[in-house]
XYZ file of N, CA and C in Angstrom:
300
model
N 84.113 97.670 116.239
C 85.154 97.932 115.255
C 86.506 97.845 115.961
N 87.506 97.250 115.319
C 88.828 97.131 115.948
C 89.463 98.495 116.230
N 90.303 98.494 117.251
C 91.053 99.697 117.638
C 92.500 99.566 117.186
N 93.077 100.702 116.795
C 94.464 100.744 116.371
C 95.165 101.925 117.016
N 96.424 101.723 117.372
C 97.260 102.781 117.924
C 98.264 103.180 116.855
N 98.339 104.468 116.599
C 99.320 105.023 115.670
C 100.292 105.837 116.500
N 101.590 105.537 116.350
C 102.636 106.267 117.071
C 103.616 106.814 116.041
N 103.693 108.131 115.977
C 104.665 108.785 115.106
C 105.667 109.520 115.972
N 106.931 109.315 115.691
C 107.990 109.989 116.459
C 108.674 111.014 115.563
N 108.781 112.230 116.078
C 109.347 113.324 115.299
C 110.838 113.118 115.049
N 111.270 113.518 113.868
C 112.692 113.580 113.556
C 113.303 114.749 114.331
N 114.577 114.640 114.630
C 115.274 115.720 115.340
C 115.222 117.001 114.523
N 114.997 118.104 115.201
C 115.039 119.407 114.565
C 113.850 119.749 113.689
N 112.709 119.122 113.940
C 111.550 119.379 113.081
C 110.453 120.193 113.774
N 110.771 120.863 114.870
C 109.749 121.632 115.593
C 109.108 122.696 114.704
N 109.904 123.425 113.935
C 109.344 124.463 113.057
C 108.511 123.834 111.940
N 108.986 122.722 111.391
C 108.235 122.043 110.344
C 106.920 121.519 110.899
N 106.942 120.967 112.120
C 105.713 120.476 112.763
C 104.695 121.608 112.843
N 105.122 122.762 113.285
C 104.207 123.907 113.404
C 103.658 124.307 112.030
N 104.488 124.266 111.006
C 104.060 124.664 109.665
C 103.076 123.663 109.054
N 103.194 122.392 109.419
C 102.381 121.320 108.836
C 101.132 121.028 109.679
N 101.067 121.545 110.887
C 100.007 121.186 111.839
C 98.597 121.317 111.267
N 98.292 122.404 110.597
C 96.938 122.583 110.071
C 96.580 121.488 109.066
N 97.537 121.084 108.210
C 97.284 120.000 107.251
C 97.133 118.662 107.968
N 97.911 118.460 109.013
C 97.810 117.244 109.843
C 96.406 117.142 110.447
N 95.918 118.227 111.024
C 94.583 118.221 111.638
C 93.492 118.060 110.587
N 93.637 118.707 109.450
C 92.652 118.577 108.381
C 92.576 117.145 107.865
N 93.710 116.464 107.818
C 93.739 115.067 107.378
C 92.976 114.166 108.351
N 93.056 114.474 109.637
C 92.392 113.660 110.660
C 90.922 114.015 110.857
N 90.523 115.195 110.434
C 89.159 115.675 110.690
C 88.072 114.716 110.183
N 88.155 114.141 108.979
C 87.096 113.220 108.546
C 86.968 111.979 109.440
N 88.077 111.510 109.958
C 88.049 110.354 110.868
C 87.396 110.764 112.184
N 87.723 111.966 112.664
C 87.095 112.505 113.874
C 85.600 112.711 113.640
N 85.252 113.298 112.515
C 83.838 113.556 112.211
C 83.035 112.262 112.123
N 83.686 111.169 111.731
C 83.023 109.865 111.649
C 82.943 109.174 113.008
N 83.454 109.830 114.070
C 83.402 109.257 115.413
C 84.364 108.111 115.634
N 85.469 108.076 114.866
C 86.401 106.960 114.945
C 87.673 107.273 115.721
N 87.777 108.479 116.272
C 88.951 108.848 117.075
C 88.604 108.652 118.548
N 89.333 107.773 119.209
C 89.156 107.572 120.648
C 90.044 108.528 121.434
N 91.233 108.795 120.908
C 92.177 109.711 121.554
C 93.196 110.118 120.505
N 93.640 111.352 120.557
C 94.723 111.814 119.696
C 95.402 112.997 120.359
N 96.719 113.031 120.284
C 97.446 114.153 120.853
C 98.942 113.985 120.709
N 99.677 115.037 121.082
C 101.134 114.998 120.955
C 101.783 114.192 122.078
N 102.943 113.631 121.760
C 103.840 113.076 122.776
C 104.773 114.223 123.145
N 104.896 114.501 124.443
C 105.669 115.664 124.872
C 106.825 115.256 125.764
N 107.927 115.990 125.666
C 109.072 115.735 126.529
C 108.913 116.477 127.859
N 109.934 116.402 128.703
C 109.877 117.003 130.044
C 109.638 118.505 130.005
N 110.079 119.151 128.932
C 109.908 120.601 128.794
C 108.577 120.965 128.138
N 107.811 119.958 127.739
C 106.520 120.205 127.113
C 106.559 120.322 125.605
N 107.732 120.120 125.019
C 107.852 120.203 123.558
C 107.344 118.919 122.913
N 106.653 119.055 121.798
C 106.143 117.892 121.071
C 107.310 117.094 120.498
N 107.234 115.777 120.659
C 108.257 114.869 120.147
C 107.661 113.779 119.272
N 106.349 113.860 119.069
C 105.660 112.870 118.257
C 104.173 112.978 118.500
N 103.448 111.969 118.024
C 101.991 111.943 118.185
C 101.537 110.526 118.462
N 100.417 110.422 119.179
C 99.772 109.129 119.397
C 98.283 109.298 119.099
N 97.735 108.309 118.395
C 96.318 108.310 118.060
C 95.765 106.924 118.338
N 94.580 106.870 118.893
C 93.849 105.617 119.056
C 92.584 105.767 118.230
N 92.460 104.903 117.222
C 91.442 105.065 116.188
C 90.704 103.765 115.925
N 89.500 103.881 115.427
C 88.726 102.724 115.004
C 88.793 102.616 113.482
N 89.196 101.458 112.999
C 89.200 101.159 111.571
C 88.764 99.711 111.380
N 88.417 99.365 110.164
C 87.980 98.004 109.854
C 89.137 97.019 109.828
N 90.352 97.506 109.496
C 91.483 96.596 109.341
C 92.796 97.323 109.614
N 93.825 96.524 109.834
C 95.166 97.074 110.005
C 95.594 97.811 108.740
N 95.262 97.273 107.588
C 95.613 97.929 106.332
C 94.987 99.302 106.202
N 93.725 99.422 106.601
C 93.042 100.714 106.553
C 93.681 101.694 107.535
N 94.021 101.220 108.731
C 94.670 102.078 109.728
C 96.041 102.526 109.244
N 96.793 101.594 108.656
C 98.130 101.925 108.151
C 98.037 102.933 106.995
N 97.067 102.738 106.104
C 96.903 103.678 104.981
C 96.594 105.080 105.497
N 95.733 105.170 106.514
C 95.439 106.478 107.099
C 96.714 107.083 107.692
N 97.441 106.299 108.489
C 98.654 106.805 109.133
C 99.668 107.294 108.098
N 99.809 106.538 107.018
C 100.784 106.902 105.996
C 100.345 108.098 105.157
N 99.068 108.496 105.272
C 98.594 109.694 104.570
C 98.781 110.966 105.399
N 99.170 110.811 106.657
C 99.317 111.959 107.553
C 100.418 112.889 107.048
N 100.136 114.172 106.898
C 101.167 115.107 106.454
C 102.411 115.136 107.354
N 102.276 114.813 108.634
C 103.482 114.736 109.463
C 104.406 113.635 108.948
N 103.849 112.595 108.353
C 104.651 111.516 107.780
C 105.106 111.895 106.362
N 104.163 112.302 105.531
C 104.499 112.558 104.126
C 105.420 113.762 103.948
N 105.398 114.694 104.904
C 106.233 115.893 104.785
C 107.468 115.862 105.685
N 107.745 114.695 106.298
C 109.012 114.501 106.990
C 109.099 114.975 108.423
N 107.975 115.260 109.069
C 108.030 115.595 110.495
C 108.355 114.325 111.293
N 107.638 113.240 110.997
C 107.891 111.961 111.672
C 109.097 111.275 111.042
N 109.977 110.747 111.904
C 111.061 109.906 111.402
C 110.669 108.435 111.445
N 109.673 108.108 112.283
C 109.186 106.730 112.325
C 107.682 106.745 112.549
N 107.052 105.681 112.102
C 105.603 105.558 112.179
C 105.278 104.092 112.458
N 104.510 103.852 113.537
C 104.117 102.495 113.906
C 102.604 102.428 114.029
N 102.034 101.300 113.620
C 100.598 101.086 113.723
C 100.389 99.695 114.304
N 99.613 99.636 115.391
C 99.335 98.374 116.072
C 97.844 98.233 116.314
N 97.334 97.015 116.207
C 95.975 96.752 116.685
C 96.047 96.610 118.196
N 94.994 97.028 118.882
C 94.925 96.924 120.331
C 93.497 96.574 120.734
N 93.301 96.325 122.013
C 91.966 96.123 122.564
C 91.823 97.010 123.786
N 90.616 97.428 124.063
C 90.356 98.257 125.239
C 90.160 97.356 126.450
N 90.960 97.569 127.478
C 90.819 96.865 128.749
C 90.172 97.793 129.772
N 90.691 99.029 129.857
C 90.118 100.043 130.738
C 89.866 101.308 129.941
N 88.875 102.089 130.272
C 87.869 101.742 131.267
C 87.003 100.575 130.777
N 86.562 99.790 131.732
C 85.746 98.642 131.413
C 84.383 99.072 130.889
N 83.883 98.315 129.962
C 82.543 98.565 129.433
C 81.558 97.835 130.335
N 81.184 98.446 131.445
C 80.343 97.804 132.448
C 78.920 97.558 131.950
N 78.483 98.316 130.950
C 77.137 98.122 130.419
C 77.005 96.836 129.613
N 78.128 96.248 129.194
C 78.096 95.046 128.360
C 77.988 93.778 129.197
N 78.072 93.886 130.493
C 78.048 92.684 131.352
C 76.681 92.132 131.506
């Protein structure tokens, strides 16, 4: 299944809103996690450790499906993210040595 990277960058001054929306954000992602389609997900942090956005690496059938999921994220719909990007990617490392 293709891999997609979702990058959401927080709007300035949304730390309190991020905290208030976090449970809905995680609940939105839980079905994708339960389906085994999350390769990695977590916050982007600044030098002080404060969250400044999120990055997710997910498996979906298409870019459209990945984009629809990203656009359903409460961090996006409730204004925590000021920007949202979705890209298809391929795994280079770690190498899948069993496939050789």
